[in-house]
Coordinates of C-alpha atoms (C1' of nucleotides) in Angstrom, one line a residue:
Chain A
M1 CA -38.5 12.3 1.0
G2 CA -37.3 10.3 3.9
P3 CA -33.7 10.6 5.1
T4 CA -32.8 7.6 2.9
P5 CA -30.7 8.7 0.0
S6 CA -32.3 6.4 -2.6
R7 CA -32.1 8.8 -5.6
D8 CA -31.0 7.0 -8.7
S9 CA -27.9 8.4 -10.1
G10 CA -25.9 6.3 -12.5
K11 CA -24.0 5.1 -9.5
P12 CA -24.3 1.6 -8.2
R13 CA -26.4 1.2 -5.1
Y14 CA -23.6 -0.1 -3.0
L15 CA -21.5 3.0 -3.7
Q16 CA -24.4 5.2 -2.8
I17 CA -24.7 3.5 0.5
A18 CA -21.0 3.6 1.0
D19 CA -20.9 7.3 0.3
D20 CA -23.8 7.9 2.7
L21 CA -21.9 6.2 5.4
V22 CA -18.7 8.1 4.6
Q23 CA -20.7 11.3 5.0
Q24 CA -22.0 10.1 8.4
I25 CA -18.4 9.3 9.5
E26 CA -17.0 12.6 8.3
H27 CA -19.7 14.6 10.0
Q28 CA -19.2 12.6 13.2
I29 CA -22.7 11.3 13.1
L30 CA -20.8 8.1 13.4
P31 CA -17.9 9.1 15.6
P32 CA -14.6 7.2 15.9
G33 CA -14.9 4.0 17.8
E34 CA -18.6 3.9 17.2
Q35 CA -20.2 0.8 15.8
V36 CA -21.6 1.0 12.3
P37 CA -25.2 -0.2 12.1
S38 CA -25.4 -3.9 11.6
E39 CA -26.0 -5.4 8.1
S40 CA -29.6 -6.2 8.9
D41 CA -30.2 -2.6 10.1
L42 CA -28.7 -1.3 6.9
M43 CA -30.7 -3.7 4.8
K44 CA -33.9 -2.3 6.3
K45 CA -32.7 1.3 6.2
Y46 CA -31.7 1.3 2.5
G47 CA -34.0 -1.4 1.3
A48 CA -31.2 -3.4 -0.1
S49 CA -30.1 -7.0 0.1
Q50 CA -27.3 -8.3 2.3
G51 CA -24.9 -8.6 -0.5
T52 CA -25.3 -5.0 -1.4
V53 CA -24.8 -3.6 2.0
R54 CA -21.9 -5.9 2.5
K55 CA -20.2 -4.5 -0.6
A56 CA -20.8 -1.0 0.7
I57 CA -19.0 -1.9 4.0
A58 CA -16.2 -3.7 2.1
E59 CA -15.7 -0.3 0.4
L60 CA -15.3 1.5 3.7
R61 CA -12.9 -1.2 4.9
A62 CA -10.8 -0.9 1.7
T63 CA -10.4 2.8 2.2
G64 CA -9.4 2.2 5.9
L65 CA -12.4 4.1 7.4
V66 CA -13.8 1.1 9.2
E67 CA -12.7 -2.2 10.6
T68 CA -14.9 -5.2 10.9
R69 CA -14.8 -7.9 13.6
H70 CA -16.6 -11.2 13.0
G71 CA -19.5 -11.7 15.3
K72 CA -19.3 -8.2 16.7
G73 CA -19.8 -5.6 14.0
S74 CA -18.0 -2.9 12.1
Y75 CA -16.5 0.0 13.9
V76 CA -15.3 3.4 12.8
K77 CA -11.5 3.5 13.0
R78 CA -9.9 5.9 15.4
R79 CA -7.4 7.8 13.3
P80 CA -4.1 6.9 14.8
P81 CA -1.5 9.7 15.1
V82 CA 1.0 9.4 12.3
R83 CA 4.5 8.5 13.5
R84 CA 7.4 10.1 11.8
K85 CA 10.6 8.2 11.1
S86 CA 13.4 10.5 10.3
S87 CA 16.9 9.5 9.1
D88 CA 18.1 11.9 11.8
R89 CA 17.3 9.3 14.4
F90 CA 20.7 7.7 13.6
R91 CA 22.7 10.8 14.4
R92 CA 25.5 10.0 16.8
S93 CA 24.5 12.9 19.0
H94 CA 21.2 11.3 19.6
R95 CA 22.8 8.1 20.6
M96 CA 25.1 10.0 23.0
A97 CA 22.0 11.5 24.6
G98 CA 21.3 7.9 25.7
K99 CA 18.1 7.3 23.8
A100 CA 17.3 4.5 21.5
A101 CA 16.0 5.6 18.2
Y102 CA 12.5 4.3 18.7
L103 CA 11.9 5.8 22.1
A104 CA 13.2 9.2 21.2
E105 CA 10.9 9.4 18.2
A106 CA 7.8 8.2 20.0
E107 CA 8.3 10.6 22.9
Q108 CA 8.5 13.4 20.4
A109 CA 5.2 12.3 18.9
G110 CA 3.6 12.3 22.3
S111 CA 2.7 8.7 22.5
K112 CA 3.5 6.1 25.1
P113 CA 5.9 3.6 23.5
S114 CA 6.7 0.2 24.7
V115 CA 8.7 -2.7 23.3
S116 CA 8.2 -6.4 23.6
V117 CA 11.1 -8.6 22.8
L118 CA 10.0 -11.7 20.9
Y119 CA 13.4 -13.4 20.6
V120 CA 17.1 -12.7 21.3
G121 CA 19.6 -15.4 20.5
P122 CA 21.4 -17.3 17.8
A123 CA 19.9 -18.0 14.4
E124 CA 21.1 -19.4 11.1
A125 CA 21.6 -16.8 8.4
S126 CA 19.1 -17.1 5.6
E127 CA 20.2 -16.7 2.1
E128 CA 19.2 -13.0 2.1
I129 CA 20.7 -12.2 5.5
A130 CA 23.9 -14.0 4.7
E131 CA 24.2 -12.0 1.5
R132 CA 23.7 -8.7 3.3
L133 CA 26.1 -9.5 6.1
S134 CA 28.7 -11.1 3.8
V135 CA 28.7 -14.3 5.7
P136 CA 28.1 -17.9 4.5
V137 CA 24.5 -19.1 4.3
G138 CA 23.6 -21.0 7.5
E139 CA 26.3 -19.2 9.5
R140 CA 25.4 -18.5 13.1
V141 CA 24.2 -14.9 13.7
L142 CA 22.7 -13.1 16.6
A143 CA 19.0 -12.3 15.9
R144 CA 17.0 -9.7 17.9
R145 CA 13.3 -9.6 17.1
R146 CA 11.1 -7.0 18.7
L147 CA 7.6 -5.8 18.5
Y148 CA 7.0 -2.1 19.1
F149 CA 3.8 -0.7 20.6
S150 CA 2.5 2.8 20.7
D151 CA -0.2 3.4 23.3
G152 CA -0.6 -0.3 23.6
I153 CA -1.2 -1.1 20.0
P154 CA 1.4 -2.9 17.9
T155 CA 2.8 -0.7 15.1
E156 CA 6.0 -2.2 14.0
E157 CA 8.0 -5.4 14.0
A158 CA 11.7 -5.3 13.6
T159 CA 14.4 -8.0 13.5
S160 CA 18.2 -7.2 13.7
Y161 CA 20.9 -9.6 12.7
L162 CA 24.6 -9.3 13.7
P163 CA 27.5 -11.4 12.8
W164 CA 28.3 -13.8 15.7
D165 CA 32.0 -12.9 15.9
I166 CA 31.1 -9.3 16.5
A167 CA 28.1 -9.9 18.8
K168 CA 29.8 -12.5 21.1
D169 CA 32.1 -9.9 22.6
I170 CA 29.2 -7.5 23.5
P171 CA 27.2 -9.0 26.3
E172 CA 24.6 -6.2 26.3
L173 CA 23.4 -7.4 22.9
F174 CA 22.1 -10.6 24.4
E175 CA 20.0 -8.6 26.9
E176 CA 16.4 -7.7 26.2
N177 CA 17.3 -4.1 26.7
P178 CA 20.7 -3.3 25.2
G179 CA 21.0 -0.1 27.2
G180 CA 21.0 3.7 26.4
G181 CA 21.5 4.6 22.8
G182 CA 20.5 1.1 21.6
I183 CA 22.7 -1.5 19.9
Y184 CA 24.4 1.1 17.7
A185 CA 25.8 2.8 20.8
R186 CA 27.1 -0.6 22.0
L187 CA 28.7 -1.4 18.7
E188 CA 30.5 2.0 18.6
E189 CA 31.7 1.5 22.2
H190 CA 33.3 -1.7 21.0
G191 CA 35.2 -0.2 18.2
H192 CA 32.7 -0.6 15.4
R193 CA 32.3 3.0 14.5
L194 CA 29.5 3.4 12.0
K195 CA 30.1 5.0 8.6
E196 CA 26.9 4.7 6.7
L197 CA 23.4 3.2 6.8
T198 CA 21.6 2.1 3.7
E199 CA 17.8 1.8 3.9
T200 CA 15.5 0.5 1.3
V201 CA 11.8 1.0 1.3
R202 CA 9.4 -1.4 -0.3
V203 CA 5.6 -1.4 -0.2
R204 CA 3.1 -4.2 -0.7
L205 CA -0.2 -5.4 0.6
A206 CA 0.0 -7.2 3.9
T207 CA 0.1 -11.0 4.0
K208 CA -2.2 -12.9 6.4
Q209 CA 0.6 -13.3 8.9
E210 CA 1.4 -9.7 9.0
I211 CA -2.2 -8.8 9.3
S212 CA -2.4 -10.9 12.5
A213 CA 1.0 -9.8 13.8
L214 CA 0.2 -6.1 13.5
S215 CA -3.6 -6.6 13.8
L216 CA -4.3 -4.9 10.5
S217 CA -7.2 -5.2 8.2
P218 CA -6.9 -7.2 5.0
G219 CA -5.8 -5.2 2.1
S220 CA -3.7 -2.8 4.2
P221 CA -0.4 -1.7 2.6
I222 CA 2.7 -2.3 4.7
I223 CA 6.1 -0.8 4.4
H224 CA 9.0 -3.2 4.4
L225 CA 12.1 -1.3 5.4
T226 CA 15.6 -2.9 5.3
R227 CA 18.7 -1.3 6.8
N228 CA 22.4 -2.3 6.5
A229 CA 24.8 -0.7 8.9
E230 CA 28.3 -0.4 7.6
S231 CA 31.2 0.4 9.9
E232 CA 34.2 2.5 9.0
S233 CA 36.2 -0.6 8.4
G234 CA 33.8 -1.2 5.5
R235 CA 32.1 -4.2 7.1
V236 CA 28.3 -4.5 7.4
V237 CA 28.0 -5.0 11.2
E238 CA 24.2 -5.1 11.5
V239 CA 21.2 -5.5 9.2
C240 CA 17.6 -4.9 10.2
D241 CA 14.2 -5.7 8.7
T242 CA 11.3 -3.7 9.8
F243 CA 7.6 -4.1 8.9
M244 CA 5.1 -1.4 9.7
A245 CA 1.5 -0.4 8.8
A246 CA 2.0 2.0 6.0
D247 CA -0.8 4.3 6.9
Q248 CA 0.7 5.1 10.3
F249 CA 4.1 6.3 9.2
V250 CA 5.9 9.0 7.3
L251 CA 9.5 8.4 6.5
E252 CA 11.8 11.3 6.2
Y253 CA 15.3 11.3 4.7
R254 CA 17.9 14.1 4.5
I255 CA 20.2 13.7 1.5
P256 CA 23.4 15.7 1.2
A257 CA 23.7 17.1 -2.3
G258 CA 27.4 16.8 -2.5
D259 CA 29.8 14.9 -4.8
Chain B
M1 CA -9.5 -37.3 -9.0
G2 CA -10.2 -34.8 -11.7
P3 CA -8.1 -31.8 -12.2
T4 CA -10.6 -29.9 -10.2
P5 CA -9.3 -29.1 -6.7
S6 CA -12.6 -29.5 -4.8
R7 CA -11.1 -30.9 -1.7
D8 CA -12.9 -29.7 1.3
S9 CA -10.5 -28.0 3.7
G10 CA -11.8 -25.6 6.2
K11 CA -11.0 -22.9 3.6
P12 CA -13.8 -21.0 1.9
R13 CA -14.4 -22.1 -1.6
Y14 CA -13.5 -18.8 -3.2
L15 CA -10.1 -18.9 -1.6
Q16 CA -9.5 -22.4 -2.8
I17 CA -10.4 -21.3 -6.3
A18 CA -8.1 -18.2 -5.9
D19 CA -5.3 -20.4 -4.7
D20 CA -5.7 -22.7 -7.6
L21 CA -5.5 -19.8 -10.0
V22 CA -2.5 -18.5 -8.2
Q23 CA -0.8 -21.8 -8.7
Q24 CA -1.6 -21.8 -12.4
I25 CA -0.1 -18.3 -12.7
E26 CA 3.0 -19.1 -10.8
H27 CA 3.6 -22.2 -12.8
Q28 CA 3.0 -20.3 -16.0
I29 CA 0.1 -22.4 -17.0
L30 CA -1.5 -19.0 -17.2
P31 CA 1.5 -16.9 -18.5
P32 CA 1.7 -13.1 -18.2
G33 CA -0.7 -11.4 -20.5
E34 CA -2.9 -14.4 -20.8
Q35 CA -6.6 -14.1 -20.3
V36 CA -7.9 -15.8 -17.2
P37 CA -10.8 -18.2 -18.1
S38 CA -14.1 -16.3 -18.1
E39 CA -16.5 -16.3 -15.1
S40 CA -18.8 -18.8 -16.8
D41 CA -15.9 -21.1 -17.6
L42 CA -14.8 -21.0 -14.0
M43 CA -18.3 -21.6 -12.8
K44 CA -18.5 -24.8 -14.9
K45 CA -15.0 -25.9 -14.0
Y46 CA -15.3 -25.4 -10.2
G47 CA -19.0 -26.0 -10.0
A48 CA -19.5 -22.8 -8.2
S49 CA -21.8 -19.9 -8.6
Q50 CA -20.9 -16.6 -10.3
G51 CA -20.6 -14.8 -6.9
T52 CA -18.1 -17.3 -5.7
V53 CA -15.8 -17.2 -8.7
R54 CA -16.1 -13.4 -8.8
K55 CA -14.8 -13.3 -5.2
A56 CA -11.9 -15.5 -6.2
I57 CA -10.9 -13.2 -9.0
A58 CA -11.4 -10.2 -6.8
E59 CA -8.8 -11.8 -4.5
L60 CA -6.3 -12.0 -7.3
R61 CA -7.0 -8.5 -8.2
A62 CA -6.4 -7.3 -4.7
T63 CA -3.0 -9.0 -4.6
G64 CA -2.1 -7.4 -7.9
L65 CA -1.7 -10.7 -9.9
V66 CA -4.5 -10.0 -12.3
E67 CA -6.3 -7.0 -13.9
T68 CA -9.8 -7.0 -15.1
R69 CA -11.3 -5.1 -18.0
H70 CA -15.1 -4.8 -18.2
G71 CA -16.5 -6.6 -21.2
K72 CA -13.2 -8.2 -22.1
G73 CA -12.0 -10.4 -19.3
S74 CA -9.3 -10.7 -16.6
Y75 CA -5.6 -10.9 -17.7
V76 CA -2.5 -12.0 -15.9
K77 CA -0.4 -9.0 -15.1
R78 CA 2.9 -8.7 -16.8
R79 CA 5.2 -8.3 -13.8
P80 CA 6.9 -5.0 -14.5
P81 CA 10.6 -4.8 -13.7
V82 CA 11.0 -3.1 -10.4
R83 CA 12.5 0.3 -10.7
R84 CA 15.0 1.3 -8.1
K85 CA 15.1 4.9 -6.9
S86 CA 18.3 5.6 -5.1
S87 CA 19.2 8.8 -3.2
D88 CA 22.5 8.6 -5.2
R89 CA 20.6 9.9 -8.2
F90 CA 21.1 13.4 -6.9
R91 CA 24.9 13.2 -6.7
R92 CA 26.5 16.1 -8.4
S93 CA 28.8 13.8 -10.3
H94 CA 25.8 12.2 -12.0
R95 CA 24.4 15.6 -13.0
M96 CA 27.8 16.6 -14.4
A97 CA 27.6 13.5 -16.6
G98 CA 24.7 15.3 -18.2
K99 CA 21.9 12.9 -17.3
A100 CA 18.7 13.8 -15.6
A101 CA 18.0 11.6 -12.6
Y102 CA 15.1 9.7 -14.2
L103 CA 16.7 8.8 -17.4
A104 CA 19.9 7.7 -15.8
E105 CA 18.0 5.3 -13.5
A106 CA 15.7 3.9 -16.2
E107 CA 18.6 3.2 -18.5
Q108 CA 20.3 1.3 -15.8
A109 CA 17.1 -0.7 -15.3
G110 CA 17.1 -1.6 -18.9
S111 CA 13.8 -0.1 -19.8
K112 CA 12.9 2.5 -22.4
P113 CA 12.0 5.7 -20.6
S114 CA 10.0 8.6 -21.9
V115 CA 8.5 11.7 -20.5
S116 CA 5.4 13.6 -21.3
V117 CA 5.2 17.2 -20.1
L118 CA 1.7 17.9 -18.9
Y119 CA 2.3 21.6 -17.9
V120 CA 5.0 24.1 -17.6
G121 CA 4.2 27.6 -16.5
P122 CA 3.0 29.9 -13.7
A123 CA 0.8 28.7 -10.9
E124 CA -0.4 30.0 -7.6
A125 CA 1.2 28.5 -4.5
S126 CA -1.2 26.3 -2.5
E127 CA -1.0 26.5 1.2
E128 CA 1.2 23.5 1.4
I129 CA 3.6 24.5 -1.4
A130 CA 3.8 28.1 -0.1
E131 CA 4.8 26.7 3.3
R132 CA 7.5 24.5 1.9
L133 CA 8.9 27.2 -0.4
S134 CA 8.6 29.9 2.3
V135 CA 6.6 32.2 0.1
P136 CA 3.1 33.8 0.7
V137 CA 0.1 31.7 -0.1
G138 CA -1.1 32.5 -3.7
E139 CA 2.3 33.8 -4.8
R140 CA 3.2 33.1 -8.3
V141 CA 5.5 30.1 -8.7
L142 CA 6.8 28.1 -11.7
A143 CA 5.1 24.7 -11.9
R144 CA 6.5 21.8 -14.0
R145 CA 4.2 18.7 -14.2
R146 CA 5.5 15.6 -16.0
L147 CA 4.3 12.1 -16.5
Y148 CA 7.0 9.5 -16.8
F149 CA 6.7 6.3 -18.8
S150 CA 8.6 3.2 -18.9
D151 CA 8.3 1.0 -22.0
G152 CA 5.2 3.1 -22.8
I153 CA 3.3 2.6 -19.6
P154 CA 2.9 5.5 -17.1
T155 CA 4.7 4.8 -13.9
E156 CA 5.2 8.1 -12.1
E157 CA 3.8 11.6 -12.1
A158 CA 5.8 14.4 -10.7
T159 CA 5.3 18.2 -10.2
S160 CA 8.0 20.6 -9.3
Y161 CA 7.5 24.1 -8.0
L162 CA 10.1 26.8 -8.0
P163 CA 9.9 30.4 -6.6
W164 CA 9.2 32.8 -9.5
D165 CA 12.1 35.1 -8.7
I166 CA 14.6 32.3 -9.1
A167 CA 12.9 30.6 -12.1
K168 CA 12.5 33.8 -14.1
D169 CA 16.2 34.2 -14.7
I170 CA 16.6 30.6 -16.0
P171 CA 15.0 30.3 -19.4
E172 CA 15.6 26.6 -19.7
L173 CA 13.2 26.0 -16.9
F174 CA 10.4 27.1 -19.1
E175 CA 11.3 24.6 -21.8
E176 CA 9.8 21.2 -21.9
N177 CA 13.2 19.7 -21.7
P178 CA 15.5 21.7 -19.3
G179 CA 18.6 20.1 -20.7
G180 CA 21.3 17.8 -19.5
G181 CA 21.4 17.1 -15.8
G182 CA 17.9 18.3 -15.4
I183 CA 16.6 21.3 -13.5
Y184 CA 19.1 20.9 -10.6
A185 CA 22.0 21.3 -13.0
R186 CA 20.4 24.5 -14.3
L187 CA 19.9 25.8 -10.8
E188 CA 23.5 25.2 -9.9
E189 CA 24.7 26.9 -13.0
H190 CA 22.9 30.0 -11.9
G191 CA 24.5 30.1 -8.5
H192 CA 22.0 28.1 -6.5
R193 CA 24.4 25.4 -5.3
L194 CA 22.4 22.7 -3.6
K195 CA 23.2 21.7 0.0
E196 CA 20.6 19.2 1.0
L197 CA 17.5 17.4 -0.2
T198 CA 14.8 16.3 2.2
E199 CA 12.5 13.6 1.0
T200 CA 9.4 12.2 2.8
V201 CA 7.7 9.0 1.9
R202 CA 4.0 8.4 2.5
V203 CA 1.9 5.5 1.4
R204 CA -1.8 5.2 0.9
L205 CA -4.3 3.5 -1.3
A206 CA -4.8 5.2 -4.7
T207 CA -7.7 7.6 -5.3
K208 CA -9.8 7.2 -8.3
Q209 CA -8.0 10.0 -10.1
E210 CA -4.6 8.4 -9.5
I211 CA -6.0 5.1 -10.6
S212 CA -6.8 6.7 -14.0
A213 CA -3.7 8.9 -14.3
L214 CA -1.4 6.0 -13.7
S215 CA -3.8 3.3 -15.0
L216 CA -3.7 1.3 -11.8
S217 CA -6.2 -1.2 -10.4
P218 CA -8.4 -0.1 -7.5
G219 CA -7.0 -0.8 -4.2
S220 CA -3.4 -0.4 -5.3
P221 CA -1.1 1.3 -2.9
I222 CA 0.8 4.4 -4.1
I223 CA 3.8 6.1 -2.8
H224 CA 3.6 9.9 -2.3
L225 CA 7.1 11.2 -2.3
T226 CA 7.9 14.9 -1.5
R227 CA 11.2 16.5 -1.9
N228 CA 12.5 19.9 -0.8
A229 CA 15.8 21.1 -2.3
E230 CA 17.7 23.5 -0.2
S231 CA 20.6 25.6 -1.5
E232 CA 23.7 26.5 0.3
S233 CA 22.2 29.9 1.1
G234 CA 19.6 28.0 3.2
R235 CA 16.8 28.7 0.9
V236 CA 14.4 26.1 -0.5
V237 CA 14.8 26.6 -4.2
E238 CA 12.6 23.8 -5.5
V239 CA 10.0 21.4 -4.1
C240 CA 8.6 18.3 -5.9
D241 CA 5.7 16.0 -5.4
T242 CA 5.9 12.6 -6.9
F243 CA 3.3 9.9 -7.1
M244 CA 4.1 6.3 -8.2
A245 CA 2.7 2.9 -8.1
A246 CA 4.0 1.4 -4.9
D247 CA 4.6 -2.1 -6.3
Q248 CA 6.9 -1.0 -9.0
F249 CA 9.5 0.9 -7.0
V250 CA 12.1 0.2 -4.4
L251 CA 13.4 3.4 -2.7
E252 CA 17.0 3.4 -1.5
Y253 CA 18.6 5.8 0.8
R254 CA 22.2 6.1 2.0
I255 CA 22.5 7.8 5.4
P256 CA 25.8 9.0 6.7
A257 CA 26.2 7.9 10.3
G258 CA 28.0 11.0 11.4
D259 CA 27.3 13.7 14.1
Chain C
dG1 C1' -29.6 -18.2 23.2
dA2 C1' -29.9 -13.9 20.1
dG3 C1' -27.2 -11.1 17.3
dT4 C1' -23.4 -10.3 14.5
dG5 C1' -20.6 -11.0 10.2
dG6 C1' -19.0 -14.7 6.4
dT7 C1' -20.0 -17.8 2.6
dC8 C1' -22.8 -19.6 -1.1
dT9 C1' -26.5 -20.3 -4.5
dA10 C1' -29.7 -19.5 -8.5
dG11 C1' -31.3 -16.5 -11.2
dA12 C1' -32.1 -11.9 -13.1
dC13 C1' -30.8 -7.8 -15.5
dC14 C1' -27.5 -4.2 -17.0
dA15 C1' -23.1 -2.3 -19.3
dC16 C1' -19.2 -2.8 -22.0
dT17 C1' -16.4 -5.0 -25.9
dG18 C1' -15.9 -7.1 -29.9
dT19 C1' -17.7 -8.9 -34.8
Chain D
dC1 C1' -25.2 -10.0 -32.2
dA2 C1' -22.7 -13.1 -28.6
dG3 C1' -19.6 -13.0 -24.9
dT4 C1' -17.6 -10.7 -21.3
dG5 C1' -17.7 -8.6 -16.5
dG6 C1' -20.8 -5.6 -13.0
dT7 C1' -24.8 -5.3 -10.0
dC8 C1' -28.6 -7.0 -7.3
dT9 C1' -31.9 -10.0 -5.0
dA10 C1' -33.9 -13.6 -1.8
dG11 C1' -32.9 -16.9 0.8
dA12 C1' -30.1 -20.4 3.1
dC13 C1' -26.6 -22.0 6.2
dC14 C1' -22.3 -21.5 8.9
dA15 C1' -19.0 -19.3 12.5
dC16 C1' -18.0 -16.1 15.9
dT17 C1' -19.1 -13.2 20.3
dC18 C1' -21.4 -12.3 24.3
dG19 C1' -24.5 -12.6 28.0

DNA sequence: GAGTGGTCTAGACCACTGT
DNA sequence: CAGTGGTCTAGACCACTCG
């Protein structure tokens, strides 16, 4: 009758242990940020072998409750506030208010946003980018790759591509900070009035590179969002690829019912 | 120099084995639908223990390349054609053409769609549904729950909720098949002309129930899509919750750049 | 160094699927 | 029944982190 839940249900031992740990986390006996007992502690406590307690912890990791650092231990994840990404962020009125889309949204969510520019400069259009921008493969384009942080932790990586003949006349696009309203505001000031944006949403499990770039746990789903910005002349004047941790975002779209 | 890739890199053995299997799958040496060699075969082939080859297979399962059936074996997944879900599917012109959104899209994708109605009838509004429909919690609403199949395999489960006072005057909504153009067409015929739809996209790992309902593998990400349909009178006349296997869909949204 | 997680083995037994 | 995957053990060794 000890505190150890060793009752035999039909359930595998490793799931019983996992469930017990889930209970402790939900009841804040293991509060966010706290270290989960080490494998050897758990082996003693549950009278199980290392393989079994490891499987239990792997279970918690898979459901995103815990993250594990080699040589240190497993820690209860602090539930990050969900960031909301609304299609409204592209409204012209928001740009006129002088805010870039990302900062406006982050402020609204009450977190401290920051941006790190990884690269701004010329690049050769890959097959996919060339197709989306309707330029020849290998053509020079302007690439702008940024990493966005919220409260200091990386949440989102985005890369924009613009046709060189458009970008070359807009010096602000070569700056790290393109100025109030972001690059869309600059494009519109230079006569490229936007007509429509097309976004696609894809989901898959993160690759190893993305895991390290966004410091995720293995097995985390990520959202791959692409956007094409079409001007009123019918030309695609910018495309953007964004990668973000799926569990930290809610995307919102308003769709007119017309036509 | 045997066919066995036992070169020692720094990589763990189970990942080497996994990579080798991935190669065989990508080069169609293990074609879709084929059974992966059994654990004991792999143990012999790679000279590894059961635990190690199991971890290798678990890796393939996590990346969705393979699915495992207890007592039978692991099988290379048939890559299902990706289904595209475009916001255009709500255009009025499509409804007028007499097609429901789902069927129209599936046809375009070249797959044989079918629908199974799980429930049509009254239900009590949960807190969340009540909030979205602006009715009191517990109020009677019409619920329509369907399971969608593509080529016989379940891909998507959706539940619509409509306020009772609206639904009660539209007898087709109580039928399994609401008729050409779907329920939105019926709503518009009865004076509820739609103004705007708001969709939200959330992603998370599938729960055990969803795994069985959509016959997924554990650890698969799923997309939870919610939609609120607002009529020109400003009232939300329908809300819908959809769950789908994330790796089988690409969502597409067209966003007007105006205002 | 002591303590942590990460990999691997050899063997055991159980549970499910077919014939 | 034989063959498959699923669980578990006991012990070994390696790799990372921190004082």
